[in-house]
Amino acid sequence: DGGITQSPKYLFRKEGQNVTLSCEQNLNHDAMYWYRQDPGQGLRLIYYSQIVNDFQKGDIAEGYSVSREKKESFPLTVTSAQKNPTAFYLCASSTSTNRVHEQYFGPGTRLTVT
Amino acid sequence: LAKTTQPISMDSYEGQEVNITCSHNNIATNDYITWYQQFPSQGPRFIIQGYKTKVTNEVASLFIPADRKSSTLSLPRVSLSDTAVYYCLVDPMNRDDKIIFGKGTRLHILP
């Protein structure tokens, strides 16, 4: 079964701790994305990666870091520098062919920091 | 980056046809229009995509006028399970350009 997975579904952390959210895809997609969603809001782009070992900042990258060492994996670290980390985090992937890209989303991780 | 504007919320009744309009006045020549659906606590799901005129699939239809400055997502005979947030996006052909999810339209289907 091809798809994109995120784990865990719910994550609780104390303020001041770094936390890493997992995102894995077996769709053979080159591009991967991380979004943040706050209640009643749309999705905001944190980081994206078009190819292995390369990534770019999105609109709200401050306080976050990513790596793209493997095509299948794009973990997101929420650092203690992120002022309001509690949110719903969504990972997505898409092909990098020349045709317009459709993004496939994972189920999301709901992070609560207290 | 082309920005989109769509109604914040809409209500309709089961069995009705629902039309959600989105404006994208500064869409570029090679940009496509894409619509996603999101249920609570889930990731968005691709519904339909088009460039001009009309596109239809098993879920919805997308109408795009000749000037491409707006588009209308049409959901035929909605049911309660169509209650969701619907996002209209301008999808750039240039892969270096990001796509932007706005706040979407919160559609509420009533029995």
JSON list of C-alpha atoms in Angstrom, two decimals:
[
{"chain": "A", "resi": 1, "resn": "ASP", "atom": "CA", "xyz": [0.00, 0.00, 0.00]},
{"chain": "A", "resi": 2, "resn": "GLY", "atom": "CA", "xyz": [1.55, 3.27, -1.12]},
{"chain": "A", "resi": 3, "resn": "GLY", "atom": "CA", "xyz": [1.12, 6.27, 1.07]},
{"chain": "A", "resi": 4, "resn": "ILE", "atom": "CA", "xyz": [2.51, 8.81, 3.44]},
{"chain": "A", "resi": 5, "resn": "THR", "atom": "CA", "xyz": [2.68, 8.20, 7.16]},
{"chain": "A", "resi": 6, "resn": "GLN", "atom": "CA", "xyz": [3.23, 10.45, 10.12]},
{"chain": "A", "resi": 7, "resn": "SER", "atom": "CA", "xyz": [3.91, 9.39, 13.64]},
{"chain": "A", "resi": 8, "resn": "PRO", "atom": "CA", "xyz": [2.85, 9.73, 16.31]},
{"chain": "A", "resi": 9, "resn": "LYS", "atom": "CA", "xyz": [-0.73, 10.94, 15.87]},
{"chain": "A", "resi": 10, "resn": "TYR", "atom": "CA", "xyz": [-0.63, 12.80, 19.20]},
{"chain": "A", "resi": 11, "resn": "LEU", "atom": "CA", "xyz": [2.48, 14.15, 20.90]},
{"chain": "A", "resi": 12, "resn": "PHE", "atom": "CA", "xyz": [2.86, 15.90, 24.21]},
{"chain": "A", "resi": 13, "resn": "ARG", "atom": "CA", "xyz": [5.96, 17.78, 25.30]},
{"chain": "A", "resi": 14, "resn": "LYS", "atom": "CA", "xyz": [7.08, 20.15, 27.99]},
{"chain": "A", "resi": 15, "resn": "GLU", "atom": "CA", "xyz": [8.08, 23.67, 27.07]},
{"chain": "A", "resi": 16, "resn": "GLY", "atom": "CA", "xyz": [11.78, 24.00, 26.35]},
{"chain": "A", "resi": 17, "resn": "GLN", "atom": "CA", "xyz": [12.18, 20.54, 24.84]},
{"chain": "A", "resi": 18, "resn": "ASN", "atom": "CA", "xyz": [12.94, 19.87, 21.21]},
{"chain": "A", "resi": 19, "resn": "VAL", "atom": "CA", "xyz": [10.68, 17.35, 19.51]},
{"chain": "A", "resi": 20, "resn": "THR", "atom": "CA", "xyz": [10.98, 15.56, 16.17]},
{"chain": "A", "resi": 21, "resn": "LEU", "atom": "CA", "xyz": [7.98, 14.63, 14.05]},
{"chain": "A", "resi": 22, "resn": "SER", "atom": "CA", "xyz": [8.32, 11.76, 11.64]},
{"chain": "A", "resi": 23, "resn": "CYS", "atom": "CA", "xyz": [7.17, 11.73, 8.01]},
{"chain": "A", "resi": 24, "resn": "GLU", "atom": "CA", "xyz": [7.74, 8.78, 5.67]},
{"chain": "A", "resi": 25, "resn": "GLN", "atom": "CA", "xyz": [6.47, 8.14, 2.15]},
{"chain": "A", "resi": 26, "resn": "ASN", "atom": "CA", "xyz": [6.73, 5.15, -0.17]},
{"chain": "A", "resi": 27, "resn": "LEU", "atom": "CA", "xyz": [5.25, 6.90, -3.19]},
{"chain": "A", "resi": 28, "resn": "ASN", "atom": "CA", "xyz": [8.67, 7.54, -4.73]},
{"chain": "A", "resi": 29, "resn": "HIS", "atom": "CA", "xyz": [7.94, 11.26, -4.64]},
{"chain": "A", "resi": 30, "resn": "ASP", "atom": "CA", "xyz": [10.82, 13.69, -4.90]},
{"chain": "A", "resi": 31, "resn": "ALA", "atom": "CA", "xyz": [9.16, 16.64, -3.18]},
{"chain": "A", "resi": 32, "resn": "MET", "atom": "CA", "xyz": [8.07, 16.75, 0.45]},
{"chain": "A", "resi": 33, "resn": "TYR", "atom": "CA", "xyz": [6.48, 19.48, 2.53]},
{"chain": "A", "resi": 34, "resn": "TRP", "atom": "CA", "xyz": [5.70, 20.39, 6.12]},
{"chain": "A", "resi": 35, "resn": "TYR", "atom": "CA", "xyz": [2.68, 22.52, 7.03]},
{"chain": "A", "resi": 36, "resn": "ARG", "atom": "CA", "xyz": [1.32, 23.83, 10.26]},
{"chain": "A", "resi": 37, "resn": "GLN", "atom": "CA", "xyz": [-2.39, 24.29, 10.89]},
{"chain": "A", "resi": 38, "resn": "ASP", "atom": "CA", "xyz": [-3.89, 26.20, 13.81]},
{"chain": "A", "resi": 39, "resn": "PRO", "atom": "CA", "xyz": [-7.55, 25.87, 14.82]},
{"chain": "A", "resi": 40, "resn": "GLY", "atom": "CA", "xyz": [-9.89, 27.34, 12.22]},
{"chain": "A", "resi": 41, "resn": "GLN", "atom": "CA", "xyz": [-6.99, 28.38, 10.01]},
{"chain": "A", "resi": 42, "resn": "GLY", "atom": "CA", "xyz": [-5.56, 27.27, 6.71]},
{"chain": "A", "resi": 43, "resn": "LEU", "atom": "CA", "xyz": [-2.24, 25.53, 6.21]},
{"chain": "A", "resi": 44, "resn": "ARG", "atom": "CA", "xyz": [1.00, 27.45, 6.46]},
{"chain": "A", "resi": 45, "resn": "LEU", "atom": "CA", "xyz": [4.16, 26.16, 4.84]},
{"chain": "A", "resi": 46, "resn": "ILE", "atom": "CA", "xyz": [7.11, 25.55, 7.19]},
{"chain": "A", "resi": 47, "resn": "TYR", "atom": "CA", "xyz": [9.72, 23.87, 5.00]},
{"chain": "A", "resi": 48, "resn": "TYR", "atom": "CA", "xyz": [9.79, 22.04, 1.71]},
{"chain": "A", "resi": 49, "resn": "SER", "atom": "CA", "xyz": [12.27, 19.86, -0.11]},
{"chain": "A", "resi": 50, "resn": "GLN", "atom": "CA", "xyz": [12.32, 19.26, -3.85]},
{"chain": "A", "resi": 51, "resn": "ILE", "atom": "CA", "xyz": [15.15, 16.73, -3.77]},
{"chain": "A", "resi": 52, "resn": "VAL", "atom": "CA", "xyz": [17.29, 14.73, -1.35]},
{"chain": "A", "resi": 53, "resn": "ASN", "atom": "CA", "xyz": [19.85, 16.78, 0.60]},
{"chain": "A", "resi": 54, "resn": "ASP", "atom": "CA", "xyz": [18.16, 20.05, -0.29]},
{"chain": "A", "resi": 55, "resn": "PHE", "atom": "CA", "xyz": [15.36, 22.01, 1.37]},
{"chain": "A", "resi": 56, "resn": "GLN", "atom": "CA", "xyz": [13.99, 25.54, 1.49]},
{"chain": "A", "resi": 57, "resn": "LYS", "atom": "CA", "xyz": [12.28, 27.63, 4.10]},
{"chain": "A", "resi": 58, "resn": "GLY", "atom": "CA", "xyz": [8.60, 28.22, 3.79]},
{"chain": "A", "resi": 59, "resn": "ASP", "atom": "CA", "xyz": [6.63, 31.10, 5.23]},
{"chain": "A", "resi": 60, "resn": "ILE", "atom": "CA", "xyz": [7.07, 30.23, 8.93]},
{"chain": "A", "resi": 61, "resn": "ALA", "atom": "CA", "xyz": [10.41, 28.41, 9.26]},
{"chain": "A", "resi": 62, "resn": "GLU", "atom": "CA", "xyz": [11.62, 30.16, 12.40]},
{"chain": "A", "resi": 63, "resn": "GLY", "atom": "CA", "xyz": [11.93, 27.73, 15.31]},
{"chain": "A", "resi": 64, "resn": "TYR", "atom": "CA", "xyz": [11.85, 24.66, 13.06]},
{"chain": "A", "resi": 65, "resn": "SER", "atom": "CA", "xyz": [14.50, 22.54, 11.37]},
{"chain": "A", "resi": 66, "resn": "VAL", "atom": "CA", "xyz": [14.38, 19.70, 8.85]},
{"chain": "A", "resi": 67, "resn": "SER", "atom": "CA", "xyz": [16.62, 17.20, 7.13]},
{"chain": "A", "resi": 68, "resn": "ARG", "atom": "CA", "xyz": [16.28, 15.25, 3.91]},
{"chain": "A", "resi": 69, "resn": "GLU", "atom": "CA", "xyz": [18.91, 12.53, 3.97]},
{"chain": "A", "resi": 70, "resn": "LYS", "atom": "CA", "xyz": [16.67, 9.97, 2.27]},
{"chain": "A", "resi": 71, "resn": "LYS", "atom": "CA", "xyz": [14.05, 10.34, -0.42]},
{"chain": "A", "resi": 72, "resn": "GLU", "atom": "CA", "xyz": [11.47, 8.59, 1.75]},
{"chain": "A", "resi": 73, "resn": "SER", "atom": "CA", "xyz": [11.93, 10.60, 4.91]},
{"chain": "A", "resi": 74, "resn": "PHE", "atom": "CA", "xyz": [11.54, 14.27, 5.87]},
{"chain": "A", "resi": 75, "resn": "PRO", "atom": "CA", "xyz": [11.58, 14.68, 9.67]},
{"chain": "A", "resi": 76, "resn": "LEU", "atom": "CA", "xyz": [10.66, 18.00, 11.25]},
{"chain": "A", "resi": 77, "resn": "THR", "atom": "CA", "xyz": [12.19, 19.17, 14.53]},
{"chain": "A", "resi": 78, "resn": "VAL", "atom": "CA", "xyz": [10.26, 21.70, 16.55]},
{"chain": "A", "resi": 79, "resn": "THR", "atom": "CA", "xyz": [12.86, 23.48, 18.63]},
{"chain": "A", "resi": 80, "resn": "SER", "atom": "CA", "xyz": [12.50, 25.33, 21.90]},
{"chain": "A", "resi": 81, "resn": "ALA", "atom": "CA", "xyz": [12.89, 28.55, 19.89]},
{"chain": "A", "resi": 82, "resn": "GLN", "atom": "CA", "xyz": [9.42, 28.09, 18.39]},
{"chain": "A", "resi": 83, "resn": "LYS", "atom": "CA", "xyz": [7.22, 30.42, 20.46]},
{"chain": "A", "resi": 84, "resn": "ASN", "atom": "CA", "xyz": [3.85, 28.74, 19.87]},
{"chain": "A", "resi": 85, "resn": "PRO", "atom": "CA", "xyz": [4.53, 25.13, 18.93]},
{"chain": "A", "resi": 86, "resn": "THR", "atom": "CA", "xyz": [1.12, 23.69, 19.83]},
{"chain": "A", "resi": 87, "resn": "ALA", "atom": "CA", "xyz": [-0.56, 22.95, 16.47]},
{"chain": "A", "resi": 88, "resn": "PHE", "atom": "CA", "xyz": [-1.58, 20.29, 13.97]},
{"chain": "A", "resi": 89, "resn": "TYR", "atom": "CA", "xyz": [1.38, 19.39, 11.74]},
{"chain": "A", "resi": 90, "resn": "LEU", "atom": "CA", "xyz": [0.85, 17.99, 8.27]},
{"chain": "A", "resi": 91, "resn": "CYS", "atom": "CA", "xyz": [3.39, 16.41, 5.97]},
{"chain": "A", "resi": 92, "resn": "ALA", "atom": "CA", "xyz": [2.82, 16.06, 2.24]},
{"chain": "A", "resi": 93, "resn": "SER", "atom": "CA", "xyz": [4.64, 14.77, -0.80]},
{"chain": "A", "resi": 94, "resn": "SER", "atom": "CA", "xyz": [4.33, 15.24, -4.54]},
{"chain": "A", "resi": 95, "resn": "THR", "atom": "CA", "xyz": [5.99, 14.17, -7.77]},
{"chain": "A", "resi": 96, "resn": "SER", "atom": "CA", "xyz": [8.51, 16.42, -9.40]},
{"chain": "A", "resi": 97, "resn": "THR", "atom": "CA", "xyz": [7.61, 15.77, -13.00]},
{"chain": "A", "resi": 98, "resn": "ASN", "atom": "CA", "xyz": [6.83, 18.71, -15.21]},
{"chain": "A", "resi": 99, "resn": "ARG", "atom": "CA", "xyz": [3.10, 18.29, -14.96]},
{"chain": "A", "resi": 100, "resn": "VAL", "atom": "CA", "xyz": [1.32, 20.13, -12.21]},
{"chain": "A", "resi": 101, "resn": "HIS", "atom": "CA", "xyz": [1.85, 18.55, -8.85]},
{"chain": "A", "resi": 102, "resn": "GLU", "atom": "CA", "xyz": [-0.84, 17.01, -6.66]},
{"chain": "A", "resi": 103, "resn": "GLN", "atom": "CA", "xyz": [0.09, 16.88, -3.02]},
{"chain": "A", "resi": 104, "resn": "TYR", "atom": "CA", "xyz": [-0.60, 13.76, -0.98]},
{"chain": "A", "resi": 105, "resn": "PHE", "atom": "CA", "xyz": [-1.01, 14.42, 2.71]},
{"chain": "A", "resi": 106, "resn": "GLY", "atom": "CA", "xyz": [-0.30, 12.29, 5.74]},
{"chain": "A", "resi": 107, "resn": "PRO", "atom": "CA", "xyz": [-2.78, 11.94, 8.63]},
{"chain": "A", "resi": 108, "resn": "GLY", "atom": "CA", "xyz": [-1.07, 14.64, 10.68]},
{"chain": "A", "resi": 109, "resn": "THR", "atom": "CA", "xyz": [0.50, 14.90, 14.13]},
{"chain": "A", "resi": 110, "resn": "ARG", "atom": "CA", "xyz": [-1.18, 16.96, 16.80]},
{"chain": "A", "resi": 111, "resn": "LEU", "atom": "CA", "xyz": [1.52, 18.45, 19.02]},
{"chain": "A", "resi": 112, "resn": "THR", "atom": "CA", "xyz": [0.69, 19.89, 22.42]},
{"chain": "A", "resi": 113, "resn": "VAL", "atom": "CA", "xyz": [3.36, 21.73, 24.36]},
{"chain": "A", "resi": 114, "resn": "THR", "atom": "CA", "xyz": [2.69, 22.73, 27.96]},
{"chain": "B", "resi": 1, "resn": "LEU", "atom": "CA", "xyz": [2.31, 34.10, -6.15]},
{"chain": "B", "resi": 2, "resn": "ALA", "atom": "CA", "xyz": [-1.36, 34.20, -7.05]},
{"chain": "B", "resi": 3, "resn": "LYS", "atom": "CA", "xyz": [-3.58, 34.68, -4.03]},
{"chain": "B", "resi": 4, "resn": "THR", "atom": "CA", "xyz": [-7.09, 33.27, -3.83]},
{"chain": "B", "resi": 5, "resn": "THR", "atom": "CA", "xyz": [-10.25, 34.58, -2.20]},
{"chain": "B", "resi": 6, "resn": "GLN", "atom": "CA", "xyz": [-13.17, 32.35, -1.30]},
{"chain": "B", "resi": 7, "resn": "PRO", "atom": "CA", "xyz": [-16.13, 32.58, 1.10]},
{"chain": "B", "resi": 8, "resn": "ILE", "atom": "CA", "xyz": [-15.29, 31.76, 4.69]},
{"chain": "B", "resi": 9, "resn": "SER", "atom": "CA", "xyz": [-18.32, 29.52, 5.15]},
{"chain": "B", "resi": 10, "resn": "MET", "atom": "CA", "xyz": [-21.41, 28.17, 3.42]},
{"chain": "B", "resi": 11, "resn": "ASP", "atom": "CA", "xyz": [-24.42, 26.16, 4.49]},
{"chain": "B", "resi": 12, "resn": "SER", "atom": "CA", "xyz": [-26.51, 23.91, 2.28]},
{"chain": "B", "resi": 13, "resn": "TYR", "atom": "CA", "xyz": [-28.93, 21.01, 2.57]},
{"chain": "B", "resi": 14, "resn": "GLU", "atom": "CA", "xyz": [-28.61, 17.37, 1.70]},
{"chain": "B", "resi": 15, "resn": "GLY", "atom": "CA", "xyz": [-29.41, 16.63, -1.93]},
{"chain": "B", "resi": 16, "resn": "GLN", "atom": "CA", "xyz": [-28.66, 20.16, -3.13]},
{"chain": "B", "resi": 17, "resn": "GLU", "atom": "CA", "xyz": [-25.99, 21.18, -5.60]},
{"chain": "B", "resi": 18, "resn": "VAL", "atom": "CA", "xyz": [-23.33, 23.36, -3.96]},
{"chain": "B", "resi": 19, "resn": "ASN", "atom": "CA", "xyz": [-21.20, 25.85, -5.84]},
{"chain": "B", "resi": 20, "resn": "ILE", "atom": "CA", "xyz": [-18.15, 27.41, -4.19]},
{"chain": "B", "resi": 21, "resn": "THR", "atom": "CA", "xyz": [-16.55, 30.26, -6.10]},
{"chain": "B", "resi": 22, "resn": "CYS", "atom": "CA", "xyz": [-12.93, 31.30, -5.78]},
{"chain": "B", "resi": 23, "resn": "SER", "atom": "CA", "xyz": [-11.30, 34.40, -7.22]},
{"chain": "B", "resi": 24, "resn": "HIS", "atom": "CA", "xyz": [-7.67, 34.47, -8.33]},
{"chain": "B", "resi": 25, "resn": "ASN", "atom": "CA", "xyz": [-7.22, 37.74, -10.17]},
{"chain": "B", "resi": 26, "resn": "ASN", "atom": "CA", "xyz": [-3.46, 37.54, -10.70]},
{"chain": "B", "resi": 27, "resn": "ILE", "atom": "CA", "xyz": [-3.24, 33.96, -11.91]},
{"chain": "B", "resi": 28, "resn": "ALA", "atom": "CA", "xyz": [-0.32, 33.43, -14.28]},
{"chain": "B", "resi": 29, "resn": "THR", "atom": "CA", "xyz": [-0.59, 31.97, -17.76]},
{"chain": "B", "resi": 30, "resn": "ASN", "atom": "CA", "xyz": [0.77, 28.55, -16.84]},
{"chain": "B", "resi": 31, "resn": "ASP", "atom": "CA", "xyz": [-0.90, 28.19, -13.44]},
{"chain": "B", "resi": 32, "resn": "TYR", "atom": "CA", "xyz": [-3.53, 25.55, -12.78]},
{"chain": "B", "resi": 33, "resn": "ILE", "atom": "CA", "xyz": [-6.42, 25.74, -10.32]},
{"chain": "B", "resi": 34, "resn": "THR", "atom": "CA", "xyz": [-6.68, 22.98, -7.76]},
{"chain": "B", "resi": 35, "resn": "TRP", "atom": "CA", "xyz": [-9.24, 22.21, -5.08]},
{"chain": "B", "resi": 36, "resn": "TYR", "atom": "CA", "xyz": [-8.66, 20.19, -1.92]},
{"chain": "B", "resi": 37, "resn": "GLN", "atom": "CA", "xyz": [-11.08, 18.89, 0.71]},
{"chain": "B", "resi": 38, "resn": "GLN", "atom": "CA", "xyz": [-10.19, 18.58, 4.39]},
{"chain": "B", "resi": 39, "resn": "PHE", "atom": "CA", "xyz": [-12.12, 16.80, 7.13]},
{"chain": "B", "resi": 40, "resn": "PRO", "atom": "CA", "xyz": [-11.41, 17.65, 10.81]},
{"chain": "B", "resi": 41, "resn": "SER", "atom": "CA", "xyz": [-8.12, 16.27, 12.11]},
{"chain": "B", "resi": 42, "resn": "GLN", "atom": "CA", "xyz": [-7.14, 14.87, 8.72]},
{"chain": "B", "resi": 43, "resn": "GLY", "atom": "CA", "xyz": [-4.84, 15.99, 5.94]},
{"chain": "B", "resi": 44, "resn": "PRO", "atom": "CA", "xyz": [-6.35, 17.65, 2.86]},
{"chain": "B", "resi": 45, "resn": "ARG", "atom": "CA", "xyz": [-7.34, 15.45, -0.05]},
{"chain": "B", "resi": 46, "resn": "PHE", "atom": "CA", "xyz": [-7.09, 16.41, -3.71]},
{"chain": "B", "resi": 47, "resn": "ILE", "atom": "CA", "xyz": [-10.51, 16.80, -5.37]},
{"chain": "B", "resi": 48, "resn": "ILE", "atom": "CA", "xyz": [-10.07, 18.25, -8.81]},
{"chain": "B", "resi": 49, "resn": "GLN", "atom": "CA", "xyz": [-7.75, 20.34, -10.96]},
{"chain": "B", "resi": 50, "resn": "GLY", "atom": "CA", "xyz": [-8.23, 22.34, -14.12]},
{"chain": "B", "resi": 51, "resn": "TYR", "atom": "CA", "xyz": [-6.79, 24.94, -16.44]},
{"chain": "B", "resi": 52, "resn": "LYS", "atom": "CA", "xyz": [-9.77, 26.30, -18.38]},
{"chain": "B", "resi": 53, "resn": "THR", "atom": "CA", "xyz": [-13.41, 25.64, -19.29]},
{"chain": "B", "resi": 54, "resn": "LYS", "atom": "CA", "xyz": [-14.81, 22.62, -17.48]},
{"chain": "B", "resi": 55, "resn": "VAL", "atom": "CA", "xyz": [-13.38, 19.56, -15.78]},
{"chain": "B", "resi": 56, "resn": "THR", "atom": "CA", "xyz": [-15.51, 16.80, -14.29]},
{"chain": "B", "resi": 57, "resn": "ASN", "atom": "CA", "xyz": [-14.64, 13.74, -12.27]},
{"chain": "B", "resi": 58, "resn": "GLU", "atom": "CA", "xyz": [-16.58, 11.32, -10.11]},
{"chain": "B", "resi": 59, "resn": "VAL", "atom": "CA", "xyz": [-16.60, 13.73, -7.18]},
{"chain": "B", "resi": 60, "resn": "ALA", "atom": "CA", "xyz": [-17.05, 17.25, -8.57]},
{"chain": "B", "resi": 61, "resn": "SER", "atom": "CA", "xyz": [-16.98, 19.62, -11.50]},
{"chain": "B", "resi": 62, "resn": "LEU", "atom": "CA", "xyz": [-14.76, 22.64, -11.91]},
{"chain": "B", "resi": 63, "resn": "PHE", "atom": "CA", "xyz": [-15.83, 25.58, -14.05]},
{"chain": "B", "resi": 64, "resn": "ILE", "atom": "CA", "xyz": [-13.23, 28.12, -15.18]},
{"chain": "B", "resi": 65, "resn": "PRO", "atom": "CA", "xyz": [-14.24, 31.10, -17.33]},
{"chain": "B", "resi": 66, "resn": "ALA", "atom": "CA", "xyz": [-12.16, 32.29, -20.25]},
{"chain": "B", "resi": 67, "resn": "ASP", "atom": "CA", "xyz": [-10.36, 35.01, -18.27]},
{"chain": "B", "resi": 68, "resn": "ARG", "atom": "CA", "xyz": [-9.41, 32.43, -15.60]},
{"chain": "B", "resi": 69, "resn": "LYS", "atom": "CA", "xyz": [-9.70, 35.03, -12.84]},
{"chain": "B", "resi": 70, "resn": "SER", "atom": "CA", "xyz": [-12.15, 32.88, -10.95]},
{"chain": "B", "resi": 71, "resn": "SER", "atom": "CA", "xyz": [-13.27, 29.28, -10.70]},
{"chain": "B", "resi": 72, "resn": "THR", "atom": "CA", "xyz": [-16.29, 27.47, -9.30]},
{"chain": "B", "resi": 73, "resn": "LEU", "atom": "CA", "xyz": [-16.25, 24.09, -7.62]},
{"chain": "B", "resi": 74, "resn": "SER", "atom": "CA", "xyz": [-19.58, 22.32, -8.06]},
{"chain": "B", "resi": 75, "resn": "LEU", "atom": "CA", "xyz": [-20.58, 19.45, -5.78]},
{"chain": "B", "resi": 76, "resn": "PRO", "atom": "CA", "xyz": [-23.69, 17.64, -7.05]},
{"chain": "B", "resi": 77, "resn": "ARG", "atom": "CA", "xyz": [-26.31, 16.38, -4.61]},
{"chain": "B", "resi": 78, "resn": "VAL", "atom": "CA", "xyz": [-24.33, 16.84, -1.43]},
{"chain": "B", "resi": 79, "resn": "SER", "atom": "CA", "xyz": [-24.68, 14.62, 1.61]},
{"chain": "B", "resi": 80, "resn": "LEU", "atom": "CA", "xyz": [-23.83, 15.15, 5.27]},
{"chain": "B", "resi": 81, "resn": "SER", "atom": "CA", "xyz": [-20.44, 13.57, 4.65]},
{"chain": "B", "resi": 82, "resn": "ASP", "atom": "CA", "xyz": [-19.50, 16.46, 2.35]},
{"chain": "B", "resi": 83, "resn": "THR", "atom": "CA", "xyz": [-19.27, 18.72, 5.40]},
{"chain": "B", "resi": 84, "resn": "ALA", "atom": "CA", "xyz": [-15.63, 19.80, 5.26]},
{"chain": "B", "resi": 85, "resn": "VAL", "atom": "CA", "xyz": [-13.29, 22.69, 4.47]},
{"chain": "B", "resi": 86, "resn": "TYR", "atom": "CA", "xyz": [-12.64, 23.24, 0.76]},
{"chain": "B", "resi": 87, "resn": "TYR", "atom": "CA", "xyz": [-9.45, 24.96, -0.36]},
{"chain": "B", "resi": 88, "resn": "CYS", "atom": "CA", "xyz": [-8.96, 26.64, -3.71]},
{"chain": "B", "resi": 89, "resn": "LEU", "atom": "CA", "xyz": [-5.32, 26.90, -4.75]},
{"chain": "B", "resi": 90, "resn": "VAL", "atom": "CA", "xyz": [-3.41, 28.33, -7.66]},
{"chain": "B", "resi": 91, "resn": "ASP", "atom": "CA", "xyz": [-0.91, 25.68, -8.59]},
{"chain": "B", "resi": 92, "resn": "PRO", "atom": "CA", "xyz": [2.20, 27.08, -10.26]},
{"chain": "B", "resi": 93, "resn": "MET", "atom": "CA", "xyz": [3.79, 25.20, -13.12]},
{"chain": "B", "resi": 94, "resn": "ASN", "atom": "CA", "xyz": [7.17, 26.40, -11.88]},
{"chain": "B", "resi": 95, "resn": "ARG", "atom": "CA", "xyz": [8.19, 23.90, -9.22]},
{"chain": "B", "resi": 96, "resn": "ASP", "atom": "CA", "xyz": [10.25, 26.51, -7.42]},
{"chain": "B", "resi": 97, "resn": "ASP", "atom": "CA", "xyz": [7.07, 28.40, -6.61]},
{"chain": "B", "resi": 98, "resn": "LYS", "atom": "CA", "xyz": [5.16, 27.44, -3.49]},
{"chain": "B", "resi": 99, "resn": "ILE", "atom": "CA", "xyz": [1.45, 26.82, -3.45]},
{"chain": "B", "resi": 100, "resn": "ILE", "atom": "CA", "xyz": [-0.52, 28.69, -0.84]},
{"chain": "B", "resi": 101, "resn": "PHE", "atom": "CA", "xyz": [-3.39, 27.25, 1.16]},
{"chain": "B", "resi": 102, "resn": "GLY", "atom": "CA", "xyz": [-5.71, 30.03, 2.29]},
{"chain": "B", "resi": 103, "resn": "LYS", "atom": "CA", "xyz": [-8.30, 29.59, 5.02]},
{"chain": "B", "resi": 104, "resn": "GLY", "atom": "CA", "xyz": [-10.66, 27.73, 2.72]},
{"chain": "B", "resi": 105, "resn": "THR", "atom": "CA", "xyz": [-14.45, 27.58, 2.73]},
{"chain": "B", "resi": 106, "resn": "ARG", "atom": "CA", "xyz": [-16.09, 25.76, 5.60]},
{"chain": "B", "resi": 107, "resn": "LEU", "atom": "CA", "xyz": [-19.06, 23.94, 4.07]},
{"chain": "B", "resi": 108, "resn": "HIS", "atom": "CA", "xyz": [-21.75, 22.74, 6.43]},
{"chain": "B", "resi": 109, "resn": "ILE", "atom": "CA", "xyz": [-24.40, 20.38, 5.06]},
{"chain": "B", "resi": 110, "resn": "LEU", "atom": "CA", "xyz": [-27.66, 20.30, 6.97]},
{"chain": "B", "resi": 111, "resn": "PRO", "atom": "CA", "xyz": [-30.13, 17.39, 7.01]}
]
